[in-house]
């Protein structure tokens, strides 16, 4: 099924950012910022959606923008080999992946892109704002899960390789990440790290 008015899903949610002194900033989970946490609390008040239904929604979206659908995107994280996926699905770039991870109680934790699937959660609140040489030590989804007393389901993730991306459609992988996240939101799929897919 092709989705009508597909372009509206590629627009960044205005709640993902704010302006201060004329500059745009992304909403944060650091240094006492509560917008993303408060949104996450609202998301987990909603009922979860079956994994198969979420897969169908994402494939509908991919089909609409001429990306090959994925019949079985369920993968065991400890078996993922990004090089094999790149070859198997004829990816332009090893990072041309949309992936979702879930909590043990079946909430979508985050809609993400690239070859960096992980299950990081900080050990305590004092660790939220730690940095290392690459930036923040713990990602926003992990911090939100810790705040909500939830844990990752590490038994599976959903992975959607974006086959022949540069030849198949006019969108970048980040634009597709935005679109998938926004489409799932419109279908009433709760996402704990609600703004993450909007943030570049």
PDB file of C-alpha atoms in Angstrom:
ATOM      1  CA  UNK A   1       0.000   0.000   0.000  1.00  0.00           C
ATOM      2  CA  UNK A   2       1.386   3.362  -1.040  1.00  0.00           C
ATOM      3  CA  UNK A   3       1.130   6.200   1.464  1.00  0.00           C
ATOM      4  CA  UNK A   4      -0.446   9.448   0.317  1.00  0.00           C
ATOM      5  CA  UNK A   5       1.126  12.843   1.051  1.00  0.00           C
ATOM      6  CA  UNK A   6       4.437  11.179   1.885  1.00  0.00           C
ATOM      7  CA  UNK A   7       6.352  14.473   1.941  1.00  0.00           C
ATOM      8  CA  UNK A   8       4.769  15.599   5.205  1.00  0.00           C
ATOM      9  CA  UNK A   9       6.600  12.859   7.101  1.00  0.00           C
ATOM     10  CA  UNK A  10      10.016  14.266   6.226  1.00  0.00           C
ATOM     11  CA  UNK A  11       9.431  17.454   8.201  1.00  0.00           C
ATOM     12  CA  UNK A  12      11.283  17.751  11.501  1.00  0.00           C
ATOM     13  CA  UNK A  13       8.952  17.832  14.481  1.00  0.00           C
ATOM     14  CA  UNK A  14       9.083  21.403  15.854  1.00  0.00           C
ATOM     15  CA  UNK A  15       9.102  19.978  19.379  1.00  0.00           C
ATOM     16  CA  UNK A  16      12.568  18.553  18.717  1.00  0.00           C
ATOM     17  CA  UNK A  17      14.224  21.961  18.989  1.00  0.00           C
ATOM     18  CA  UNK A  18      13.934  25.360  20.630  1.00  0.00           C
ATOM     19  CA  UNK A  19      15.355  28.829  20.135  1.00  0.00           C
ATOM     20  CA  UNK A  20      17.446  30.811  22.574  1.00  0.00           C
ATOM     21  CA  UNK A  21      19.130  34.132  21.810  1.00  0.00           C
ATOM     22  CA  UNK A  22      18.237  33.675  18.162  1.00  0.00           C
ATOM     23  CA  UNK A  23      19.959  30.277  17.883  1.00  0.00           C
ATOM     24  CA  UNK A  24      18.353  26.883  17.331  1.00  0.00           C
ATOM     25  CA  UNK A  25      19.142  24.093  19.790  1.00  0.00           C
ATOM     26  CA  UNK A  26      18.043  20.456  19.851  1.00  0.00           C
ATOM     27  CA  UNK A  27      16.104  19.262  22.872  1.00  0.00           C
ATOM     28  CA  UNK A  28      18.413  17.424  25.241  1.00  0.00           C
ATOM     29  CA  UNK A  29      18.397  14.816  27.996  1.00  0.00           C
ATOM     30  CA  UNK A  30      21.362  16.482  29.720  1.00  0.00           C
ATOM     31  CA  UNK A  31      21.880  18.997  32.515  1.00  0.00           C
ATOM     32  CA  UNK A  32      18.354  19.007  33.872  1.00  0.00           C
ATOM     33  CA  UNK A  33      16.564  19.178  30.510  1.00  0.00           C
ATOM     34  CA  UNK A  34      13.139  17.599  30.904  1.00  0.00           C
ATOM     35  CA  UNK A  35      11.272  18.029  27.600  1.00  0.00           C
ATOM     36  CA  UNK A  36      12.340  14.678  26.131  1.00  0.00           C
ATOM     37  CA  UNK A  37      11.846  12.901  29.458  1.00  0.00           C
ATOM     38  CA  UNK A  38       8.358  14.335  29.898  1.00  0.00           C
ATOM     39  CA  UNK A  39       7.494  13.291  26.337  1.00  0.00           C
ATOM     40  CA  UNK A  40       8.807   9.780  27.053  1.00  0.00           C
ATOM     41  CA  UNK A  41       6.546   9.550  30.117  1.00  0.00           C
ATOM     42  CA  UNK A  42       3.567  10.427  27.907  1.00  0.00           C
ATOM     43  CA  UNK A  43       4.592   7.829  25.321  1.00  0.00           C
ATOM     44  CA  UNK A  44       4.610   4.953  27.805  1.00  0.00           C
ATOM     45  CA  UNK A  45       1.041   5.755  28.806  1.00  0.00           C
ATOM     46  CA  UNK A  46       0.022   4.522  25.347  1.00  0.00           C
ATOM     47  CA  UNK A  47      -0.502   0.854  24.486  1.00  0.00           C
ATOM     48  CA  UNK A  48       2.294  -0.947  22.677  1.00  0.00           C
ATOM     49  CA  UNK A  49       1.863  -2.075  19.061  1.00  0.00           C
ATOM     50  CA  UNK A  50       2.612  -5.593  17.823  1.00  0.00           C
ATOM     51  CA  UNK A  51       6.029  -6.029  16.206  1.00  0.00           C
ATOM     52  CA  UNK A  52       4.459  -7.420  13.008  1.00  0.00           C
ATOM     53  CA  UNK A  53       2.268  -4.331  12.679  1.00  0.00           C
ATOM     54  CA  UNK A  54       5.283  -2.037  13.098  1.00  0.00           C
ATOM     55  CA  UNK A  55       7.155  -4.000  10.424  1.00  0.00           C
ATOM     56  CA  UNK A  56       4.213  -3.592   8.043  1.00  0.00           C
ATOM     57  CA  UNK A  57       4.100   0.164   8.678  1.00  0.00           C
ATOM     58  CA  UNK A  58       7.803   0.564   7.946  1.00  0.00           C
ATOM     59  CA  UNK A  59       7.589  -1.537   4.792  1.00  0.00           C
ATOM     60  CA  UNK A  60       4.647   0.567   3.627  1.00  0.00           C
ATOM     61  CA  UNK A  61       6.796   3.634   4.063  1.00  0.00           C
ATOM     62  CA  UNK A  62       9.808   2.137   2.279  1.00  0.00           C
ATOM     63  CA  UNK A  63       7.677   0.891  -0.608  1.00  0.00           C
ATOM     64  CA  UNK A  64       6.200   4.362  -1.070  1.00  0.00           C
ATOM     65  CA  UNK A  65       9.660   5.906  -1.530  1.00  0.00           C
ATOM     66  CA  UNK A  66      10.880   3.078  -3.807  1.00  0.00           C
ATOM     67  CA  UNK A  67      13.140   1.360  -1.279  1.00  0.00           C
ATOM     68  CA  UNK A  68      13.041  -2.437  -1.257  1.00  0.00           C
ATOM     69  CA  UNK A  69      10.909  -3.781   1.578  1.00  0.00           C
ATOM     70  CA  UNK A  70      12.333  -6.262   4.084  1.00  0.00           C
ATOM     71  CA  UNK A  71      10.349  -9.442   4.591  1.00  0.00           C
ATOM     72  CA  UNK A  72      12.056 -10.441   7.828  1.00  0.00           C
ATOM     73  CA  UNK A  73      13.878  -7.532   9.511  1.00  0.00           C
ATOM     74  CA  UNK A  74      14.097  -9.285  12.891  1.00  0.00           C
ATOM     75  CA  UNK A  75      17.767  -9.895  13.694  1.00  0.00           C
ATOM     76  CA  UNK A  76      19.664 -11.185  16.699  1.00  0.00           C
ATOM     77  CA  UNK A  77      22.034  -8.385  17.725  1.00  0.00           C
ATOM     78  CA  UNK A  78      24.932 -10.711  18.504  1.00  0.00           C
ATOM     79  CA  UNK A  79      24.713 -12.178  14.985  1.00  0.00           C
ATOM     80  CA  UNK A  80      24.744  -8.881  13.067  1.00  0.00           C
ATOM     81  CA  UNK A  81      27.636  -8.448  10.641  1.00  0.00           C
ATOM     82  CA  UNK A  82      27.411  -5.052   8.969  1.00  0.00           C
ATOM     83  CA  UNK A  83      29.777  -6.070   6.178  1.00  0.00           C
ATOM     84  CA  UNK A  84      27.619  -9.071   5.297  1.00  0.00           C
ATOM     85  CA  UNK A  85      24.478  -6.907   5.348  1.00  0.00           C
ATOM     86  CA  UNK A  86      26.156  -4.375   3.038  1.00  0.00           C
ATOM     87  CA  UNK A  87      26.976  -7.099   0.514  1.00  0.00           C
ATOM     88  CA  UNK A  88      23.714  -9.014   0.862  1.00  0.00           C
ATOM     89  CA  UNK A  89      21.514  -5.951   0.370  1.00  0.00           C
ATOM     90  CA  UNK A  90      23.777  -4.089  -2.051  1.00  0.00           C
ATOM     91  CA  UNK A  91      24.123  -1.028   0.185  1.00  0.00           C
ATOM     92  CA  UNK A  92      25.889   2.104  -1.051  1.00  0.00           C
ATOM     93  CA  UNK A  93      27.245   2.619   2.467  1.00  0.00           C
ATOM     94  CA  UNK A  94      27.526   0.313   5.475  1.00  0.00           C
ATOM     95  CA  UNK A  95      25.529   2.906   7.447  1.00  0.00           C
ATOM     96  CA  UNK A  96      22.472   2.734   5.158  1.00  0.00           C
ATOM     97  CA  UNK A  97      20.312   1.039   7.783  1.00  0.00           C
ATOM     98  CA  UNK A  98      17.171   1.997   9.659  1.00  0.00           C
ATOM     99  CA  UNK A  99      16.912   0.092  12.935  1.00  0.00           C
ATOM    100  CA  UNK A 100      14.656  -0.078  15.970  1.00  0.00           C
ATOM    101  CA  UNK A 101      15.287  -1.504  19.417  1.00  0.00           C
ATOM    102  CA  UNK A 102      12.649  -2.295  22.006  1.00  0.00           C
ATOM    103  CA  UNK A 103      12.180  -2.432  25.738  1.00  0.00           C
ATOM    104  CA  UNK A 104      11.416  -5.727  27.448  1.00  0.00           C
ATOM    105  CA  UNK A 105       7.786  -4.610  27.724  1.00  0.00           C
ATOM    106  CA  UNK A 106       7.713  -4.084  23.914  1.00  0.00           C
ATOM    107  CA  UNK A 107       7.884  -0.311  23.580  1.00  0.00           C
ATOM    108  CA  UNK A 108       9.879   1.079  20.671  1.00  0.00           C
ATOM    109  CA  UNK A 109      12.871   2.662  22.359  1.00  0.00           C
ATOM    110  CA  UNK A 110      14.236   4.553  19.383  1.00  0.00           C
ATOM    111  CA  UNK A 111      14.128   4.786  15.586  1.00  0.00           C
ATOM    112  CA  UNK A 112      17.711   5.156  14.428  1.00  0.00           C
ATOM    113  CA  UNK A 113      20.068   4.921  11.486  1.00  0.00           C
ATOM    114  CA  UNK A 114      23.671   3.804  10.846  1.00  0.00           C
ATOM    115  CA  UNK A 115      25.774   0.801  11.891  1.00  0.00           C
ATOM    116  CA  UNK A 116      25.820   1.496  15.622  1.00  0.00           C
ATOM    117  CA  UNK A 117      23.189  -0.775  17.185  1.00  0.00           C
ATOM    118  CA  UNK A 118      23.748  -0.841  20.933  1.00  0.00           C
ATOM    119  CA  UNK A 119      21.993  -1.362  24.265  1.00  0.00           C
ATOM    120  CA  UNK A 120      23.775   1.237  26.364  1.00  0.00           C
ATOM    121  CA  UNK A 121      22.162   2.309  29.621  1.00  0.00           C
ATOM    122  CA  UNK A 122      23.963   4.423  32.230  1.00  0.00           C
ATOM    123  CA  UNK A 123      24.495   2.702  35.582  1.00  0.00           C
ATOM    124  CA  UNK A 124      23.197   5.654  37.588  1.00  0.00           C
ATOM    125  CA  UNK A 125      21.939   9.236  37.316  1.00  0.00           C
ATOM    126  CA  UNK A 126      25.408  10.620  38.016  1.00  0.00           C
ATOM    127  CA  UNK A 127      26.561   9.126  34.707  1.00  0.00           C
ATOM    128  CA  UNK A 128      24.007  10.886  32.469  1.00  0.00           C
ATOM    129  CA  UNK A 129      26.280  13.790  31.593  1.00  0.00           C
ATOM    130  CA  UNK A 130      29.594  11.959  31.314  1.00  0.00           C
ATOM    131  CA  UNK A 131      31.625  12.565  28.164  1.00  0.00           C
ATOM    132  CA  UNK A 132      34.364  10.670  26.409  1.00  0.00           C
ATOM    133  CA  UNK A 133      36.507  11.569  23.392  1.00  0.00           C
ATOM    134  CA  UNK A 134      33.574  10.921  21.028  1.00  0.00           C
ATOM    135  CA  UNK A 135      31.014  13.028  22.908  1.00  0.00           C
ATOM    136  CA  UNK A 136      28.362  11.926  25.372  1.00  0.00           C
ATOM    137  CA  UNK A 137      29.222   8.567  26.925  1.00  0.00           C
ATOM    138  CA  UNK A 138      25.580   7.419  27.069  1.00  0.00           C
ATOM    139  CA  UNK A 139      22.984   8.031  24.370  1.00  0.00           C
ATOM    140  CA  UNK A 140      19.645   9.701  24.931  1.00  0.00           C
ATOM    141  CA  UNK A 141      17.549   6.534  24.589  1.00  0.00           C
ATOM    142  CA  UNK A 142      19.581   4.756  27.257  1.00  0.00           C
ATOM    143  CA  UNK A 143      19.301   7.703  29.626  1.00  0.00           C
ATOM    144  CA  UNK A 144      15.536   7.867  29.132  1.00  0.00           C
ATOM    145  CA  UNK A 145      15.192   4.133  29.810  1.00  0.00           C
ATOM    146  CA  UNK A 146      17.190   4.475  33.013  1.00  0.00           C
ATOM    147  CA  UNK A 147      14.974   7.355  34.144  1.00  0.00           C
ATOM    148  CA  UNK A 148      11.864   5.281  33.385  1.00  0.00           C
ATOM    149  CA  UNK A 149      13.205   2.147  35.106  1.00  0.00           C
ATOM    150  CA  UNK A 150      12.985   0.162  31.875  1.00  0.00           C
ATOM    151  CA  UNK A 151      15.454  -2.223  30.252  1.00  0.00           C
ATOM    152  CA  UNK A 152      16.313  -3.143  26.679  1.00  0.00           C
ATOM    153  CA  UNK A 153      15.164  -6.369  25.083  1.00  0.00           C
ATOM    154  CA  UNK A 154      18.531  -7.532  23.783  1.00  0.00           C
ATOM    155  CA  UNK A 155      17.131 -10.646  22.092  1.00  0.00           C
ATOM    156  CA  UNK A 156      16.268  -8.876  18.823  1.00  0.00           C
ATOM    157  CA  UNK A 157      16.264  -5.642  16.832  1.00  0.00           C
ATOM    158  CA  UNK A 158      14.524  -4.643  13.607  1.00  0.00           C
ATOM    159  CA  UNK A 159      16.943  -3.798  10.802  1.00  0.00           C
ATOM    160  CA  UNK A 160      15.867  -2.359   7.449  1.00  0.00           C
ATOM    161  CA  UNK A 161      18.750  -2.101   4.963  1.00  0.00           C
ATOM    162  CA  UNK A 162      18.227   0.751   2.489  1.00  0.00           C
ATOM    163  CA  UNK A 163      19.149  -1.075  -0.697  1.00  0.00           C
ATOM    164  CA  UNK A 164      20.680   0.986  -3.529  1.00  0.00           C
ATOM    165  CA  UNK A 165      19.719   4.159  -1.684  1.00  0.00           C
ATOM    166  CA  UNK A 166      21.324   6.669  -4.056  1.00  0.00           C
ATOM    167  CA  UNK A 167      19.676   5.055  -7.090  1.00  0.00           C
ATOM    168  CA  UNK A 168      16.333   4.105  -5.528  1.00  0.00           C
ATOM    169  CA  UNK A 169      15.031   7.366  -4.140  1.00  0.00           C
ATOM    170  CA  UNK A 170      15.784  11.047  -3.614  1.00  0.00           C
ATOM    171  CA  UNK A 171      16.059  10.917   0.172  1.00  0.00           C
ATOM    172  CA  UNK A 172      19.059  10.533   2.464  1.00  0.00           C
ATOM    173  CA  UNK A 173      19.146   7.896   5.187  1.00  0.00           C
ATOM    174  CA  UNK A 174      18.596  10.609   7.822  1.00  0.00           C
ATOM    175  CA  UNK A 175      15.544  11.907   5.962  1.00  0.00           C
ATOM    176  CA  UNK A 176      14.199   8.334   5.837  1.00  0.00           C
ATOM    177  CA  UNK A 177      14.885   7.981   9.565  1.00  0.00           C
ATOM    178  CA  UNK A 178      12.803  11.125  10.166  1.00  0.00           C
ATOM    179  CA  UNK A 179      10.068   9.877   7.861  1.00  0.00           C
ATOM    180  CA  UNK A 180       9.821   6.414   9.404  1.00  0.00           C
ATOM    181  CA  UNK A 181       9.709   7.817  12.931  1.00  0.00           C
ATOM    182  CA  UNK A 182       7.068  10.394  12.052  1.00  0.00           C
ATOM    183  CA  UNK A 183       4.973   7.845  10.183  1.00  0.00           C
ATOM    184  CA  UNK A 184       5.032   5.446  13.126  1.00  0.00           C
ATOM    185  CA  UNK A 185       4.021   8.313  15.406  1.00  0.00           C
ATOM    186  CA  UNK A 186       1.030   9.098  13.192  1.00  0.00           C
ATOM    187  CA  UNK A 187       0.029   5.435  13.399  1.00  0.00           C
ATOM    188  CA  UNK A 188      -0.017   5.734  17.216  1.00  0.00           C
ATOM    189  CA  UNK A 189       3.125   3.688  17.757  1.00  0.00           C
ATOM    190  CA  UNK A 190       4.674   4.993  20.997  1.00  0.00           C
ATOM    191  CA  UNK A 191       8.406   5.784  20.826  1.00  0.00           C
ATOM    192  CA  UNK A 192      10.234   6.428  24.083  1.00  0.00           C
ATOM    193  CA  UNK A 193      13.033   8.542  22.594  1.00  0.00           C
ATOM    194  CA  UNK A 194      10.368  10.413  20.670  1.00  0.00           C
ATOM    195  CA  UNK A 195      12.532  13.166  19.137  1.00  0.00           C
ATOM    196  CA  UNK A 196      15.703  11.203  18.454  1.00  0.00           C
ATOM    197  CA  UNK A 197      14.983  10.426  14.796  1.00  0.00           C
ATOM    198  CA  UNK A 198      14.518  14.158  14.106  1.00  0.00           C
ATOM    199  CA  UNK A 199      17.909  15.139  15.441  1.00  0.00           C
ATOM    200  CA  UNK A 200      20.778  15.118  12.957  1.00  0.00           C
TER     201      UNK A 200
END
